[in-house]
CSV table of C-alpha atoms in Angstrom, one decimal:
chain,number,residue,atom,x,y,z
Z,165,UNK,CA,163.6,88.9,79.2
Z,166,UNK,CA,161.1,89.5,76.1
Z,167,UNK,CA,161.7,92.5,74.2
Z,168,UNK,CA,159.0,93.8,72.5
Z,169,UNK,CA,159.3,96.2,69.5
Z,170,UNK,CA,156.6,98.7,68.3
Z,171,UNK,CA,156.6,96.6,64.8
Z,172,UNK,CA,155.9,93.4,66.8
Z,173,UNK,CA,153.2,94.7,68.5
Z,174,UNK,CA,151.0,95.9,65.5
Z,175,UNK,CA,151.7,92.7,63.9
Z,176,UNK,CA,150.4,91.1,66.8
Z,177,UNK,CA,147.7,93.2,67.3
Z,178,UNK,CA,146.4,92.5,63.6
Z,179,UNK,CA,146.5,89.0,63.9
Z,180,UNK,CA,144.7,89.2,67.3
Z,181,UNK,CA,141.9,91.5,65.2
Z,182,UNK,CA,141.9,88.8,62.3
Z,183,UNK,CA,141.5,85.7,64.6
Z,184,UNK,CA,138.8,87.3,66.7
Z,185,UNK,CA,137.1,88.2,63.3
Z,186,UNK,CA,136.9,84.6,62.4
Z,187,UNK,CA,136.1,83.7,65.3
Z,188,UNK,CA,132.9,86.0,65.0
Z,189,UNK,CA,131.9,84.1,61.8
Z,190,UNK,CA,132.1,80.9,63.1
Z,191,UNK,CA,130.3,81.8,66.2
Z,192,UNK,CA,127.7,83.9,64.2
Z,193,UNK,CA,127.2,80.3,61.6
Z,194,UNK,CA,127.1,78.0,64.3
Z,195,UNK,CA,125.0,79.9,66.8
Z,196,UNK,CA,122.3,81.7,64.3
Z,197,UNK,CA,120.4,84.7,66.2
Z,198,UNK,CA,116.6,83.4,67.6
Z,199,UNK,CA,113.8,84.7,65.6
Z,200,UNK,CA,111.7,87.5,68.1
Z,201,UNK,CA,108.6,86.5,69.6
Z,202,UNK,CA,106.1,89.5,68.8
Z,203,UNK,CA,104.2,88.3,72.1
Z,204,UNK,CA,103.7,88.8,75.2
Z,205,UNK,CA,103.8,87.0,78.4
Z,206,UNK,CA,100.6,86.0,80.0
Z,207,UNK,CA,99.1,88.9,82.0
Z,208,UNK,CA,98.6,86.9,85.7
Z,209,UNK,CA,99.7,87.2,88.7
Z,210,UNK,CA,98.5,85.6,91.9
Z,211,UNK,CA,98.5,86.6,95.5
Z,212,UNK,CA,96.7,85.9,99.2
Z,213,UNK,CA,94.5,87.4,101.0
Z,214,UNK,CA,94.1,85.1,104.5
Z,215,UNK,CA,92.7,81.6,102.9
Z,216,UNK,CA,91.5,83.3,99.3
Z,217,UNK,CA,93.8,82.8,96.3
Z,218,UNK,CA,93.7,86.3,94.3
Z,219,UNK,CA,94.9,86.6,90.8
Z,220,UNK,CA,95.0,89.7,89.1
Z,221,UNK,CA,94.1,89.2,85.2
Z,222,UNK,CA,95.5,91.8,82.5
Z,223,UNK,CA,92.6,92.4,80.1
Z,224,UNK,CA,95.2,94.8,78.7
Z,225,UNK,CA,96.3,98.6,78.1
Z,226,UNK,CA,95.7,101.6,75.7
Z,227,UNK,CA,98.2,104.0,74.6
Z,228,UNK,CA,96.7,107.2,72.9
Z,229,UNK,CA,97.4,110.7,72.2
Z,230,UNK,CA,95.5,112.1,75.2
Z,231,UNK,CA,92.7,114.3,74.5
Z,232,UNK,CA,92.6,117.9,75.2
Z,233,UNK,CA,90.2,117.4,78.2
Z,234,UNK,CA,91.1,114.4,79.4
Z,235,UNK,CA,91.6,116.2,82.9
Z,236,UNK,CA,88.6,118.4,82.7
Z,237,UNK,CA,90.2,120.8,85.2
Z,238,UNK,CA,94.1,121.8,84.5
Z,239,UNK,CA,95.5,123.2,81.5
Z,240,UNK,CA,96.6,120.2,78.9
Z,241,UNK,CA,99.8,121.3,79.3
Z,242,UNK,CA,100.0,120.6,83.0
Z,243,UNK,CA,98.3,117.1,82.3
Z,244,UNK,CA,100.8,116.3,79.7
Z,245,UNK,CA,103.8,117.3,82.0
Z,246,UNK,CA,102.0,114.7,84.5
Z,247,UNK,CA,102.2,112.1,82.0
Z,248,UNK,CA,105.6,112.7,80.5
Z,249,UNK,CA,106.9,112.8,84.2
Z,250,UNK,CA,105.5,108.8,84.5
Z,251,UNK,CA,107.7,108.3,81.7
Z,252,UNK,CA,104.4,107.6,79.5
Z,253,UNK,CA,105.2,108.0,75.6
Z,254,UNK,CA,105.3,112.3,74.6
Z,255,UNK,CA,102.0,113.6,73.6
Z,256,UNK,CA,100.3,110.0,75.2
Z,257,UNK,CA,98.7,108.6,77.7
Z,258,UNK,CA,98.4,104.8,78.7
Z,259,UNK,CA,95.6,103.6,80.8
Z,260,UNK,CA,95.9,99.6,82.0
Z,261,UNK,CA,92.8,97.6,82.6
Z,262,UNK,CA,93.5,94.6,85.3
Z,263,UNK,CA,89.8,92.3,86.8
Z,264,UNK,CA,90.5,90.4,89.5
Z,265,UNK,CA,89.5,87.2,90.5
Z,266,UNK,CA,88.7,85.9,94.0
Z,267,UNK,CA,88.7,82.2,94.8
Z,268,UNK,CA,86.9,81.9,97.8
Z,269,UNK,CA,86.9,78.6,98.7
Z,270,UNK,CA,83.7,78.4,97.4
Z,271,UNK,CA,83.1,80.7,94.9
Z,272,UNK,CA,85.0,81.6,92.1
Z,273,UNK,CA,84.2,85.3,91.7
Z,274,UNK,CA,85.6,87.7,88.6
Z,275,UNK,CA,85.5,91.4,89.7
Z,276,UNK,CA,85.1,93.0,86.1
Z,277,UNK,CA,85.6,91.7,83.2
Z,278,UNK,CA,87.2,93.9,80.2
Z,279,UNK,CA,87.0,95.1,77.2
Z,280,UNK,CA,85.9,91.7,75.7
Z,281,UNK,CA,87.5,89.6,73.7
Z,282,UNK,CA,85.5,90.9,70.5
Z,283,UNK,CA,88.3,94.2,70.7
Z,284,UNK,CA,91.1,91.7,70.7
Z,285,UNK,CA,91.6,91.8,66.7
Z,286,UNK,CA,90.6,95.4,66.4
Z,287,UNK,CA,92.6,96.5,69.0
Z,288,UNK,CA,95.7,94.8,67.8
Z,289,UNK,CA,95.8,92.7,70.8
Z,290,UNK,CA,96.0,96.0,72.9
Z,291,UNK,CA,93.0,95.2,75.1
Z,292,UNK,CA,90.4,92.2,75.2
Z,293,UNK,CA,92.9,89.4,77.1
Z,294,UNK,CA,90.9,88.2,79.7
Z,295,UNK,CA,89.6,85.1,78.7
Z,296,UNK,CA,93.5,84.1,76.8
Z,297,UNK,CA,94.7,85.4,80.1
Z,298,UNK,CA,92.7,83.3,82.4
Z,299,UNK,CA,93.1,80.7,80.6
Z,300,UNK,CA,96.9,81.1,81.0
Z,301,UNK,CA,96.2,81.2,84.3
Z,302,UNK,CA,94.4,77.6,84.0
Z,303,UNK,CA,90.8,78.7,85.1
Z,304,UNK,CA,87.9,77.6,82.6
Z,305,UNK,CA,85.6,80.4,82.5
Z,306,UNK,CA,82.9,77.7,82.7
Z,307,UNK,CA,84.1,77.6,86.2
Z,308,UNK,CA,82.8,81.8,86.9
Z,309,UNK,CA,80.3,81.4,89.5
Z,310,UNK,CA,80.1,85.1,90.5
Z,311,UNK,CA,80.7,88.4,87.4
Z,312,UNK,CA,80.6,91.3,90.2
Z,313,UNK,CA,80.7,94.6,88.1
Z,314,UNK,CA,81.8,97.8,90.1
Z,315,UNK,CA,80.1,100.0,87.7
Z,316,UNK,CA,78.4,99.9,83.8
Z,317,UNK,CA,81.3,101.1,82.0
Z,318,UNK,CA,82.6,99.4,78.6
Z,319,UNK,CA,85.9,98.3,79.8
Z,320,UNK,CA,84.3,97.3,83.0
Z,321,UNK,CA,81.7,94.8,81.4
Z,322,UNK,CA,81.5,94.1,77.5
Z,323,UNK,CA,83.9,91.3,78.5
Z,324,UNK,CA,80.7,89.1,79.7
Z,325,UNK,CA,80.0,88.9,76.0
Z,326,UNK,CA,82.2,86.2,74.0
Z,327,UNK,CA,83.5,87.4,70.3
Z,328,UNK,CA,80.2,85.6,68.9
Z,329,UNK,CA,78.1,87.6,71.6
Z,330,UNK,CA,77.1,84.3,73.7
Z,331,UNK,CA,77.8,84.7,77.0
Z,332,UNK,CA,81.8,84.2,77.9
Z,333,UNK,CA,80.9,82.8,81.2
Z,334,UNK,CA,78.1,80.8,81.0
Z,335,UNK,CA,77.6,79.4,84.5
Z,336,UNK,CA,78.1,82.7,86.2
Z,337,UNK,CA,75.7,85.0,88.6
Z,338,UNK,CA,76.1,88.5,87.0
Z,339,UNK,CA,76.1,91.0,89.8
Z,340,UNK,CA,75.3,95.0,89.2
Z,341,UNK,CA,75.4,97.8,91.6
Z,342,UNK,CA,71.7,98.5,91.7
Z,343,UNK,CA,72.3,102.3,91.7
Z,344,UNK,CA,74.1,102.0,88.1
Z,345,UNK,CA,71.5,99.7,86.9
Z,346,UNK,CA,69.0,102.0,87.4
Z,347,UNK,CA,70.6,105.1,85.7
Z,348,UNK,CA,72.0,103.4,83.1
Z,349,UNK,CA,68.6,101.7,82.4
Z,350,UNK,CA,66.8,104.7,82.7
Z,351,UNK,CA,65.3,106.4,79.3
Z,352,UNK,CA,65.0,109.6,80.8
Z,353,UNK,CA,68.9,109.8,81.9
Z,354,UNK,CA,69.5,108.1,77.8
Z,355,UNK,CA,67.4,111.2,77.0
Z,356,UNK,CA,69.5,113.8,78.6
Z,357,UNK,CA,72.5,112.5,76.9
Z,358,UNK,CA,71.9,112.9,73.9
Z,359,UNK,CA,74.3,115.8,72.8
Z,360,UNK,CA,76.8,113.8,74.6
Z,361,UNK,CA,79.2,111.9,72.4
Z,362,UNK,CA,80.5,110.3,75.2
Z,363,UNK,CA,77.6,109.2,77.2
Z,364,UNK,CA,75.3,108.5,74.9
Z,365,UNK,CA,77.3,105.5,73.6
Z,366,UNK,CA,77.8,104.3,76.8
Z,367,UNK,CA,73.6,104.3,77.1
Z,368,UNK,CA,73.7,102.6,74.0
Z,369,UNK,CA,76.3,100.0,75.3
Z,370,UNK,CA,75.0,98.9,78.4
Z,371,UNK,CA,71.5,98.7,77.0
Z,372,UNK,CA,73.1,95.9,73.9
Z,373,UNK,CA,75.5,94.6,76.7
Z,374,UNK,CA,72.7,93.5,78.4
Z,375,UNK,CA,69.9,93.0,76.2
Z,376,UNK,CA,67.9,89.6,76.5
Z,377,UNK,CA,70.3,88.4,79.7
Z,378,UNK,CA,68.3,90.9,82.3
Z,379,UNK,CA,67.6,87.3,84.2
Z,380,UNK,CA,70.6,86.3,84.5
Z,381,UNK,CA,71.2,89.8,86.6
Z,382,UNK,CA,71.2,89.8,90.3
Z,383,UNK,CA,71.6,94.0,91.5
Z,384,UNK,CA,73.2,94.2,95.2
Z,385,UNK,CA,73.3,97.5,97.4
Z,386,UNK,CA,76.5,98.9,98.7
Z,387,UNK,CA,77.8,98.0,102.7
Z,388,UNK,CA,76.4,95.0,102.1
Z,389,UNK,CA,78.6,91.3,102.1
Z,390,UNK,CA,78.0,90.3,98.1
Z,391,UNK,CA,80.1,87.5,98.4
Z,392,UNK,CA,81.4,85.5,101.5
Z,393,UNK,CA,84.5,87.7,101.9
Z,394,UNK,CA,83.3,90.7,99.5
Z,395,UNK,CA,81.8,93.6,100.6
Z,396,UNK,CA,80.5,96.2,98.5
Z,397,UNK,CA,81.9,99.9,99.3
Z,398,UNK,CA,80.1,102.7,98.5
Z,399,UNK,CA,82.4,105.2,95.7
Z,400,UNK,CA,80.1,107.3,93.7
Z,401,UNK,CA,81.2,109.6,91.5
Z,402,UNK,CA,82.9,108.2,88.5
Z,403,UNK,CA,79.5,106.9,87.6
Z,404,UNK,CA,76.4,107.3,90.5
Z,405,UNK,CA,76.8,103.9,91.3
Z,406,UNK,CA,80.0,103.0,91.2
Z,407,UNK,CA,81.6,100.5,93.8
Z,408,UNK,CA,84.8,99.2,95.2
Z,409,UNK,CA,85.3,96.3,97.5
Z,410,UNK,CA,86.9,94.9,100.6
Z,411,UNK,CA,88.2,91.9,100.2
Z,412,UNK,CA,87.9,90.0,103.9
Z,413,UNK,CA,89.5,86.5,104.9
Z,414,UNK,CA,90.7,86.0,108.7
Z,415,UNK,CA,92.8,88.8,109.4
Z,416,UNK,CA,94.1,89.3,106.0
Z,417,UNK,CA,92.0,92.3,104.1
Z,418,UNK,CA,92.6,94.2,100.4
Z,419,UNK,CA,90.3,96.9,99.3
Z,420,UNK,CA,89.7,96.6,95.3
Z,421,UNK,CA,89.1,100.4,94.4
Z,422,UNK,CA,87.8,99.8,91.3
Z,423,UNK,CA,88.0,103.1,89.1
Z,424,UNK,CA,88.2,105.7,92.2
Z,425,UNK,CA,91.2,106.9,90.4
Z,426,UNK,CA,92.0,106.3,86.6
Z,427,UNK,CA,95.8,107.0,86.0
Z,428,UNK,CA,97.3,107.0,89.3
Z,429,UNK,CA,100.3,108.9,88.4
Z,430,UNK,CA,97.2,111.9,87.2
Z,431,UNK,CA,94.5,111.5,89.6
Z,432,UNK,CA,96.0,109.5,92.6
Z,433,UNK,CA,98.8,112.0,93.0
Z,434,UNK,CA,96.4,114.7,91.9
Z,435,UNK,CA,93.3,113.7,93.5
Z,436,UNK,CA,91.7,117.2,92.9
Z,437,UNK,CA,91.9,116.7,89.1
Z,438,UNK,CA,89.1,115.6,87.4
Z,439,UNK,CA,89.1,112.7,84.3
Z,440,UNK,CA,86.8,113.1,81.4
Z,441,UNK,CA,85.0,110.1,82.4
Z,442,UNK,CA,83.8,110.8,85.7
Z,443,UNK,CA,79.8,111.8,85.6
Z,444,UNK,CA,79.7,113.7,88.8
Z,445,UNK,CA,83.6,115.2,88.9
Z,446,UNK,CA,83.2,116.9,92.9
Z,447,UNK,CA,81.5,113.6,94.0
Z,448,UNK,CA,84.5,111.6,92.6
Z,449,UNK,CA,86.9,114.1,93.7
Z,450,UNK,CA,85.2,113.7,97.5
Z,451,UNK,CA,85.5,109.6,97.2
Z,452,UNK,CA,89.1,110.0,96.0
Z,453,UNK,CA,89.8,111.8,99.0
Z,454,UNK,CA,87.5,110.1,101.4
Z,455,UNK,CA,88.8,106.4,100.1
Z,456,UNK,CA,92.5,107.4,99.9
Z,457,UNK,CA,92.8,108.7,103.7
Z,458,UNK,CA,91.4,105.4,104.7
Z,459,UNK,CA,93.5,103.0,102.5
Z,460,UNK,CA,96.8,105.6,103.5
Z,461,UNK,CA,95.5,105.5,107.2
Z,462,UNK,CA,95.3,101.6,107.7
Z,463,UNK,CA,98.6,100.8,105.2
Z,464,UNK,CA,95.8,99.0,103.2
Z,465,UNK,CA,96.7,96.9,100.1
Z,466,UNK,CA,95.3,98.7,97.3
Z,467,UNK,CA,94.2,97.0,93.9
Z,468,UNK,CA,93.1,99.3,91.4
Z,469,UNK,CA,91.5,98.5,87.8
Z,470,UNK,CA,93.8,101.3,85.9
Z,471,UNK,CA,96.9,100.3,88.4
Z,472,UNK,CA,100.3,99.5,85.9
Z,473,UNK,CA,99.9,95.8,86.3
Z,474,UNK,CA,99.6,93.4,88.9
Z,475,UNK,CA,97.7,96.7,89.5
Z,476,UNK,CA,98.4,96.0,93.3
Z,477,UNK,CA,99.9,98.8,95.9
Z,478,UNK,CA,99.8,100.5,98.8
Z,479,UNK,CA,98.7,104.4,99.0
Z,480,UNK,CA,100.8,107.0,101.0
Z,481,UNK,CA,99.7,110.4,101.6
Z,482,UNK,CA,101.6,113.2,101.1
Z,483,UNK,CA,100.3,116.7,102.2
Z,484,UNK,CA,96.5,117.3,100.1
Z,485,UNK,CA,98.1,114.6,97.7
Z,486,UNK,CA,99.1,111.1,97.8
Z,487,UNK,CA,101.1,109.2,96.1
Z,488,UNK,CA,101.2,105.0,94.8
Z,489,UNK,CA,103.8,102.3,96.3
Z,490,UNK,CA,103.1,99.4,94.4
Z,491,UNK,CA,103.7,96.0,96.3
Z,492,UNK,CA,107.0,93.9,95.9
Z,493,UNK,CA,106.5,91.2,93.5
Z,494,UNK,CA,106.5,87.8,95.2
Z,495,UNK,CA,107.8,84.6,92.7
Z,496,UNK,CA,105.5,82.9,95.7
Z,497,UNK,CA,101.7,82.6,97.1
């Protein structure tokens, strides 16, 4: 039988400590650590709907201190408590922007487009990755037959401009609600906004967005089939024409809500609160509700724009509220 004394022990145990510290050299000057990325993934992911392959495309996401009326109706405190409760950064809010698009068979349809590419740099790479991102995703955006804006805001459609201002999908239909087209076109509304910070850039913006490209513009009406498989969805509010879609193909169907709700961890779970960005807050409000009972109602899959991404979900209602279940990731189509 061994036996073991208190002075063998520490001897052992030092020698243990010294051969497992050279041991740690070696290790550390054979097996040098791997220099850090600084990048991202690619932002794509694909699903079906029936025979149409989906993929949602990450343009992107914005962390900033959030303003003090970035929910026009609550106290900032009760917003930020909202926030911090999603986890998002103290004192911030992060919004996500995420097109989709919509092979058809036969048309190869982008549902927004971003921030554009020319916000890349400036941004810091925070926003502008559609076109890096769909390429990722191996589409050529030479291959865009259909642009379908929901509605005329910046994030929503400076992306049809590439950095140099050409267009960044050259071959593509660009479809506009009509109802946006003609407020956003109109000099008396540009008029009215003028002691507007806010709005009055986004006047400015559509108006250099779309300057000298007004043929290439084809303006649809909502409950109307814009696409084979795509039919506009009336969902005014957030701006008087905004639209979402329903996305049809056999039995298979996904409703793209478009910007119904910005944050859903704000506005879907409070659908009462109003975002500073809506034009017509109790309009919106109504949609939210309206749009919301009929997605939780049917167990719809739910895509939004400002969903975390891949943006897609399903909507459960909870009492006056409701509440987001974003879809299982699948590693398969």
């Amino acid at each position: 039988m061994t036996d073991l004394n208190r002075r063998d022990l520490l001897a052992g145990a030092a020698a243990f400590g010294a051969a497992a510290a050279l041991s740690r050299l070696v290790v550390s000057k054979a097996h040098a650590a791997a220099p850090v990325s600084g990048a991202q993934a690619p932002g794509f992911y694909r699903y079906k709907v029936g025979s149409f392959e989906c993929t949602s495309i990450n343009d992107g996401a914005r962390t900033f201190p959030m303003p003090d009326t970035f929910v026009k109706n609550v106290p900032k405190e009760q917003a930020l408590a909202a926030a911090e409760a999603a986890y998002m950064p103290k004192g911030m809010v992060t919004v996500p922007f995420n097109p989709q698009l919509i092979n058809t068979g036969s048309k190869l349809v982008l549902i927004d487009c971003g921030n554009g590419v020319a916000n890349l740099e400036s941004s810091k790479g925070a926003v502008g990755r559609t076109l890096q991102n769909l390429a990722a995703a191996g589409v050529d955006p030479k291959a865009i037959d259909v642009v379908l804006m929901s509605h005329l805001h910046p994030d929503h459609t400076n992306g049809i401009r590439a950095a140099d201002g050409s267009m960044a999908f050259p071959n593509a239909e660009i479809m506009v609600p009509a109802k946006d087209w003609e407020f956003w076109m109109s000099d008396d509304n540009a008029a009215k906004a003028e002691s507007n910070a806010m709005m009055k850039n986004y006047f400015a913006n559509v108006r250099k967005v779309y300057a000298g490209i007004e043929n290439k513009v084809t303006k649809y009406d909502w409950d109307k089939e814009v696409v084979t498989g795509i039919t506009s969805i009336a969902a005014a509010g957030h701006t008087p024409g905004h639209t979402a879609f329903a996305v049809v193909s056999g039995n298979s169907r996904v409703l793209i809500q478009s910007d119904v709700t910005n944050i859903p961890e704000l506005f879907l779970r409070n659908p009462d609160w109003h975002v500073a960005f809506d034009i017509d807050p109790m309009a919106a409000q109504a949609t939210r509700h309206k749009f919301y009972d009929m997605a939780s109602s049917e167990k719809a899959v739910v895509v939004g724009f400002h969903f975390t991404f891949p943006s897609i979900g399903y909507v459960e209602k909870e009492g006056s509220k409701f509440r987001l279940i974003p879809a299982p990731w699948n590693p398969v189509i």
